[in-house]
Short mmCIF file of C-alpha atoms and ligand atoms in Angstrom, two decimals:
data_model
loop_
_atom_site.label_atom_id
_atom_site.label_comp_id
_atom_site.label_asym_id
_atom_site.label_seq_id
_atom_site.Cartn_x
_atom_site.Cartn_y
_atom_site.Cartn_z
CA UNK A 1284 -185.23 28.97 34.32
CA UNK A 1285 -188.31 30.78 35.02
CA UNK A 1286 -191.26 29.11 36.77
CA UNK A 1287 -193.65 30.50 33.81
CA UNK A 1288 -191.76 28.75 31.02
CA UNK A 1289 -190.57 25.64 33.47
CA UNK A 1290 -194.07 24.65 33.80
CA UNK A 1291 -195.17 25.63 30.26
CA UNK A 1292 -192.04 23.59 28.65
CA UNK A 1293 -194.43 20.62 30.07
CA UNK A 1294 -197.03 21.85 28.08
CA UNK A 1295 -199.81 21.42 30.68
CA UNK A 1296 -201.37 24.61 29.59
CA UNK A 1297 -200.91 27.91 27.88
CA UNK A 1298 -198.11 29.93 29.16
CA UNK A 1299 -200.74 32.84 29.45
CA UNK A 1300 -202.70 30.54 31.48
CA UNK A 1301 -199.93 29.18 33.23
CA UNK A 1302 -198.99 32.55 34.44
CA UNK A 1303 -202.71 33.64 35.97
CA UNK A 1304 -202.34 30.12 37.64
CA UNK A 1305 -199.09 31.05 39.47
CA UNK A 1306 -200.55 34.35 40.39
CA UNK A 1307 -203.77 32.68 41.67
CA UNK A 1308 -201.20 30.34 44.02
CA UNK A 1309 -202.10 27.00 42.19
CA UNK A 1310 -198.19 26.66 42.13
CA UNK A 1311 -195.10 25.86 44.87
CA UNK A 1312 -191.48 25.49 44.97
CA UNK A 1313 -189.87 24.03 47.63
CA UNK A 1314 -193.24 23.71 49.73
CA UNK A 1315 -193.86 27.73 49.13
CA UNK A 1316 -196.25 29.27 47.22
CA UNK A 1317 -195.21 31.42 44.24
CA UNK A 1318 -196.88 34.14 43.02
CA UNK A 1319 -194.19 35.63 40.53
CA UNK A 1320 -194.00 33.82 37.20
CA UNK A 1321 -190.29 35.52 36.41
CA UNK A 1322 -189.31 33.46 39.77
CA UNK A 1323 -186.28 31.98 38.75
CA UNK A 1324 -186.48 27.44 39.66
CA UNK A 1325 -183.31 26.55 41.31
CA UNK A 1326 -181.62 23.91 40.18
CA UNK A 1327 -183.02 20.79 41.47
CA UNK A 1328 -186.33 22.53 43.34
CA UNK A 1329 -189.39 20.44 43.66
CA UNK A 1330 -192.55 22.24 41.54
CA UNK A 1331 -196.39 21.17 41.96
CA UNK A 1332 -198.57 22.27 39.81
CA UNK A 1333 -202.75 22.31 41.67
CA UNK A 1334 -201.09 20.45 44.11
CA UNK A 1335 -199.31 17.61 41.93
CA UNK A 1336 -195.33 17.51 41.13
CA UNK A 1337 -194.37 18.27 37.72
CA UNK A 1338 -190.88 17.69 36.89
CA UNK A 1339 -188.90 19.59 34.00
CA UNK A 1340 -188.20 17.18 31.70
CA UNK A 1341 -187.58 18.31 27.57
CA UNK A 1342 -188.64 14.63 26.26
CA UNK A 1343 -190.57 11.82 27.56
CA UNK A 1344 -190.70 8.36 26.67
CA UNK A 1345 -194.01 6.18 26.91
CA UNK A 1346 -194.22 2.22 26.32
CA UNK A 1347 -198.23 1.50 25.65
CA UNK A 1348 -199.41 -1.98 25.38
CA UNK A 1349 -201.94 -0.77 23.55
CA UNK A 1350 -205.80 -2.47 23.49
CA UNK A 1351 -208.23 -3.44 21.01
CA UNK A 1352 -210.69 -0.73 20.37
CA UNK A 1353 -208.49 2.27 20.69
CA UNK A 1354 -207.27 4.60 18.12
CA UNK A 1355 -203.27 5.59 17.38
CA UNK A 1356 -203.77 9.54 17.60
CA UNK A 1357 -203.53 12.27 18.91
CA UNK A 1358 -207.34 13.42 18.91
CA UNK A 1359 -210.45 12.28 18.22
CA UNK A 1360 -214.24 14.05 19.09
CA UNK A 1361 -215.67 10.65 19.34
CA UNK A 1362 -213.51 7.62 20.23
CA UNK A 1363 -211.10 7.06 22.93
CA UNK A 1364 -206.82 7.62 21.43
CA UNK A 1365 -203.77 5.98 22.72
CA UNK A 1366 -202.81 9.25 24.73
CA UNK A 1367 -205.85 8.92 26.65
CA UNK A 1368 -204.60 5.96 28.52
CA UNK A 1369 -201.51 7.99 29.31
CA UNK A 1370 -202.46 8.69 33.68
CA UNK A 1371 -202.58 11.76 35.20
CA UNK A 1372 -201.79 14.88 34.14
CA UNK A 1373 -200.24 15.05 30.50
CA UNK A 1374 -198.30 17.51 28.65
CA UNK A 1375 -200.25 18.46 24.93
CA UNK A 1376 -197.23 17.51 22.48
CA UNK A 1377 -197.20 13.84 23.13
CA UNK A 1378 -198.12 11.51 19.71
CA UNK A 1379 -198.01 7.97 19.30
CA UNK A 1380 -194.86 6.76 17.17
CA UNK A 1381 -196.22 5.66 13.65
CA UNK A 1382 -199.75 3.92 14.10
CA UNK A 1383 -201.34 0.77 14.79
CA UNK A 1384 -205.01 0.26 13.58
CA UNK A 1385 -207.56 0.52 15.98
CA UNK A 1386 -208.16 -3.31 16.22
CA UNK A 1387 -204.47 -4.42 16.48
CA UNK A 1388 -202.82 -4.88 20.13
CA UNK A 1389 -199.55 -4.18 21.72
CA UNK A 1390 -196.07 -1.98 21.65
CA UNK A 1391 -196.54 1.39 20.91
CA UNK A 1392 -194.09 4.22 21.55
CA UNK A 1393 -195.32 7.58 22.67
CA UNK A 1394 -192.91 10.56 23.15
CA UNK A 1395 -192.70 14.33 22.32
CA UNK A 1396 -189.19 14.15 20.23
CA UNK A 1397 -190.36 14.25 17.15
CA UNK A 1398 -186.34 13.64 15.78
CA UNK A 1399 -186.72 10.13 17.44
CA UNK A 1400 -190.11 9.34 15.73
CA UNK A 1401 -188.81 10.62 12.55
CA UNK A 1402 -185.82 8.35 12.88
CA UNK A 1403 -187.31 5.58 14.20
CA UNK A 1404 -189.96 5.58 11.60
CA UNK A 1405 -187.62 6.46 8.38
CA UNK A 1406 -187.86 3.61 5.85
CA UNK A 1407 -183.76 4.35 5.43
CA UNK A 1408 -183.52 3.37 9.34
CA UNK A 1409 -185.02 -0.20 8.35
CA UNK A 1410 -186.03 -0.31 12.25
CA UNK A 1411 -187.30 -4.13 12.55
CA UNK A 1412 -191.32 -4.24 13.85
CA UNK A 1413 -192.04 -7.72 15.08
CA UNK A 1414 -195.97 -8.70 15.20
CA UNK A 1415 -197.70 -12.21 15.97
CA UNK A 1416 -200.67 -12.75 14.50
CA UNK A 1417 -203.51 -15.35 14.45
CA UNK A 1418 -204.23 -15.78 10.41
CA UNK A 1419 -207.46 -17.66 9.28
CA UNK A 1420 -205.27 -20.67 6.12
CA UNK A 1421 -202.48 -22.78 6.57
CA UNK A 1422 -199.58 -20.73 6.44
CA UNK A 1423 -196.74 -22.74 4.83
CA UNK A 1424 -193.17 -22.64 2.85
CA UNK A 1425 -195.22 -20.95 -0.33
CA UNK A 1426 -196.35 -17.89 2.17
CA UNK A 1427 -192.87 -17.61 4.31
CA UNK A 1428 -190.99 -17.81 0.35
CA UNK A 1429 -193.26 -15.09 -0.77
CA UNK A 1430 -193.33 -12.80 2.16
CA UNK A 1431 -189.07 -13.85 1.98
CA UNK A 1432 -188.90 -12.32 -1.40
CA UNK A 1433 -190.49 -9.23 -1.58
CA UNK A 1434 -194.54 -9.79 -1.82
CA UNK A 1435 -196.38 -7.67 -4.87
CA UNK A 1436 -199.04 -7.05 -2.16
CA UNK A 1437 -200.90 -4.61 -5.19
CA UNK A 1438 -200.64 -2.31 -8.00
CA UNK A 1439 -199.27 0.14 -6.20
CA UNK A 1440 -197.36 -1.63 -3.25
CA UNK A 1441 -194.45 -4.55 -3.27
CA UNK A 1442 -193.41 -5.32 0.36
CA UNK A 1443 -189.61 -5.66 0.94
CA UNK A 1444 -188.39 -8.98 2.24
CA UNK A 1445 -190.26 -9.80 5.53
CA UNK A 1446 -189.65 -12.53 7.93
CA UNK A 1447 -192.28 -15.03 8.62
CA UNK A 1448 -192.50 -17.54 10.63
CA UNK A 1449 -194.99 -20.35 11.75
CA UNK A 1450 -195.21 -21.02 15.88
CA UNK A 1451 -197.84 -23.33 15.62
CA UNK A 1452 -201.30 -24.25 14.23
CA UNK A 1453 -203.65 -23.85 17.14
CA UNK A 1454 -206.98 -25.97 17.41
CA UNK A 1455 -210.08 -23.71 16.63
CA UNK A 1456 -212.51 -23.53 19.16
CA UNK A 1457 -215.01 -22.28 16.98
CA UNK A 1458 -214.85 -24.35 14.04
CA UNK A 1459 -213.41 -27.65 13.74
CA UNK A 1460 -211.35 -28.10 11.42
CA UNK A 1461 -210.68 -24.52 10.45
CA UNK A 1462 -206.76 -23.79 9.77
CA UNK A 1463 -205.73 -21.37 11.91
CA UNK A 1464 -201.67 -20.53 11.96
CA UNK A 1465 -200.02 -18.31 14.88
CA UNK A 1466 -197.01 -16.88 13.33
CA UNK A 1467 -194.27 -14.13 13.42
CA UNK A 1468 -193.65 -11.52 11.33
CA UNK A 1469 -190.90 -9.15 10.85
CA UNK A 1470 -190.94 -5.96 8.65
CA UNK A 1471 -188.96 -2.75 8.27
CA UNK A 1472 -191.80 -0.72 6.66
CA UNK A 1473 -195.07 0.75 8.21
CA UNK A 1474 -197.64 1.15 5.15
CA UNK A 1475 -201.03 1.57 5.70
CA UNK A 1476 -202.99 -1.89 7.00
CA UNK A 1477 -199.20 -3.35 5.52
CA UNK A 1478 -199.67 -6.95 7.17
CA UNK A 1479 -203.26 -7.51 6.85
CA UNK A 1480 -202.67 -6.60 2.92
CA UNK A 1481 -199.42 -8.69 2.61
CA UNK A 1482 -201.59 -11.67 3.97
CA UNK A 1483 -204.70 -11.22 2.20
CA UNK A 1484 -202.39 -11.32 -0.81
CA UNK A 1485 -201.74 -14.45 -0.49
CA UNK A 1486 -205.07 -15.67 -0.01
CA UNK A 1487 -205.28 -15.23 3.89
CA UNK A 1488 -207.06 -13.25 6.89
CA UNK A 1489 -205.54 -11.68 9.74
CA UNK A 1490 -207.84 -12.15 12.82
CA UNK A 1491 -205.42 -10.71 15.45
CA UNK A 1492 -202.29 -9.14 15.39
CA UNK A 1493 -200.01 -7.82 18.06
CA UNK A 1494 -197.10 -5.67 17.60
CA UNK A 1495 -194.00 -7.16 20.21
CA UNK A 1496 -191.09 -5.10 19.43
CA UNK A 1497 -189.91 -1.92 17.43
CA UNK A 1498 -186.23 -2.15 16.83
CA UNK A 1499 -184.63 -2.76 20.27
CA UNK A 1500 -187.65 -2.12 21.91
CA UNK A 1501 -189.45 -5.23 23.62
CA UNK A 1502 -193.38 -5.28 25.37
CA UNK A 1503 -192.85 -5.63 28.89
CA UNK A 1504 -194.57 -9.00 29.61
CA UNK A 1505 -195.43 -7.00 32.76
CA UNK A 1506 -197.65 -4.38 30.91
CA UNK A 1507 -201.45 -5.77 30.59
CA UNK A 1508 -203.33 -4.28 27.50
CA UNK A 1509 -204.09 -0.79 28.25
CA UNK A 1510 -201.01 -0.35 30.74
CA UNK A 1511 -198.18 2.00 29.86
CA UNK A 1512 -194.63 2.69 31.85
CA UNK A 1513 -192.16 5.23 31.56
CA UNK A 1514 -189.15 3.98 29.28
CA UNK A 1515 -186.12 3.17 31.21
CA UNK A 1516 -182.93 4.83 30.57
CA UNK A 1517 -181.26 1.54 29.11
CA UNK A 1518 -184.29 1.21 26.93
CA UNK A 1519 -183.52 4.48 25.83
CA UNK A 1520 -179.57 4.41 25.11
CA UNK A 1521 -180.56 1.37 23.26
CA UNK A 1522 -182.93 3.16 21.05
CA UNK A 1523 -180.98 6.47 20.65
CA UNK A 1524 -177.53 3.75 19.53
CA UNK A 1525 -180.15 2.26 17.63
CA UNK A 1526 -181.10 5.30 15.00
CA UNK A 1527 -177.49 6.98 15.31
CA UNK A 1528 -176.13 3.42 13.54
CA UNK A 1529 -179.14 3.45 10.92
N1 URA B 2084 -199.96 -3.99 9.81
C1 URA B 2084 -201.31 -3.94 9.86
O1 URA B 2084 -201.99 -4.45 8.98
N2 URA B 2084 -201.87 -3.29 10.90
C2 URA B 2084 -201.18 -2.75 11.91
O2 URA B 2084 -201.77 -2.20 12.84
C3 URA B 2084 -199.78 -2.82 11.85
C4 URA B 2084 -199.19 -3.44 10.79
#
């Protein structure tokens, strides 16, 4: 492949600007500097890029535990995005798979292969999404029947089934007396604001909610809010068998 469209596959700039780069010497292969952008990589070579290594790859794979405060997109003139917490030098195509609001916590997927997304986010593909959430009422049997058999959340919107269940009714240290219910929920569908509707619905307010897994996909305990990994290659297989079976 050539180094010009090797290092612009990464998308770390404009291939026109990619090229004045190599000619300038910002670039090396195999510890030389290259000054031809027709060079052709051999297989295997190691590329930096202003003096950091940039390997070909066609997709990468992000997992995000993503923080309060931070919006699910690609761009934004005033507030900080998901791909800003991304380190180091990033390649332009990456997007955040589907979207969390801005207050909610947790797994988020961020890749370039936009086939995945598309897969993974297809209501057809009924890909499980499993949140907890702190909710401000007693939830009960009447909220886990209703969320169990399809929720009319409003005019325009009935929820498939959803699983919910109750973990435990935490003490509030704000207000005594105040039910408070951790629970977990389980849904297939990714509507706009879908669980804080579903719950006010039924009479009740989210006041945290993190997502924990997106079909085989799990949170790495090990990931503190703001931390992301690259996705290993089991994690991987186990989504690609995932969306081939859906
Ligand atoms: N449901 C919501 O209400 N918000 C989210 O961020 C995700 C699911």
């Amino acid at each position: 492949m050539r180094l010009d469209k090797y290092l612009s596959d990464m998308n770390l700039d404009s291939r026109s600007n990619l090229k004045k780069a190599i000619r300038k010497g910002s670039v090396t292969v195999d510890g030389q500097m290259v000054r031809d952008p027709a060079m052709a990589v051999p297989d295997g070579a190691e590329v930096t890029y202003c003096g950091r290594p940039v390997r070909h790859e066609t997709f990468q794979y992000y997992m995000l535990n993503k923080p309060a405060g931070v919006l699910s997109a690609t761009s934004d003139r005033r507030q900080k995005t998901v791909l800003d917490l991304l380190p180091g030098e990033r390649r332009t195509d990456l997007f955040p798979v589907g979207r969390l609001d801005k207050d909610t916590t947790g797994l988020l997927l961020i890749t370039n292969d936009g086939d995945m997304a598309h897969r993974l986010l297809a209501p057809k593909s009924h890909v499980d999404k499993v949140y907890e959430a702190l909710i401000l009422g007693r939830v009960g049997s009447r909220e886990i029947e209703a969320f169990r058999s399809g929720l009319v959340v409003d005019e325009t919107f009935t929820a498939a089934p959803a699983g919910l269940q109750v973990l435990s009714h935490p003490e509030d240290p704000e207000e005594e007396g105040r039910d408070l219910s951790l629970v977990r929920i389980t849904i297939h569908e990714g509507k706009f604001h879908q669980i804080k509707r579903m719950f006010l619905a039924v009479g009740m307010e989210v006041l945290t909610l993190k997502r924990l897994s997106m079909g085989s996909l799990l949170l790495d305990p090990d990931l503190s809010e703001g931390e992301c990994r690259r996705l290993t290659q089991e994690e991987l297989d186990a989504l690609e068998n995932l969306i081939m079976k859906n």
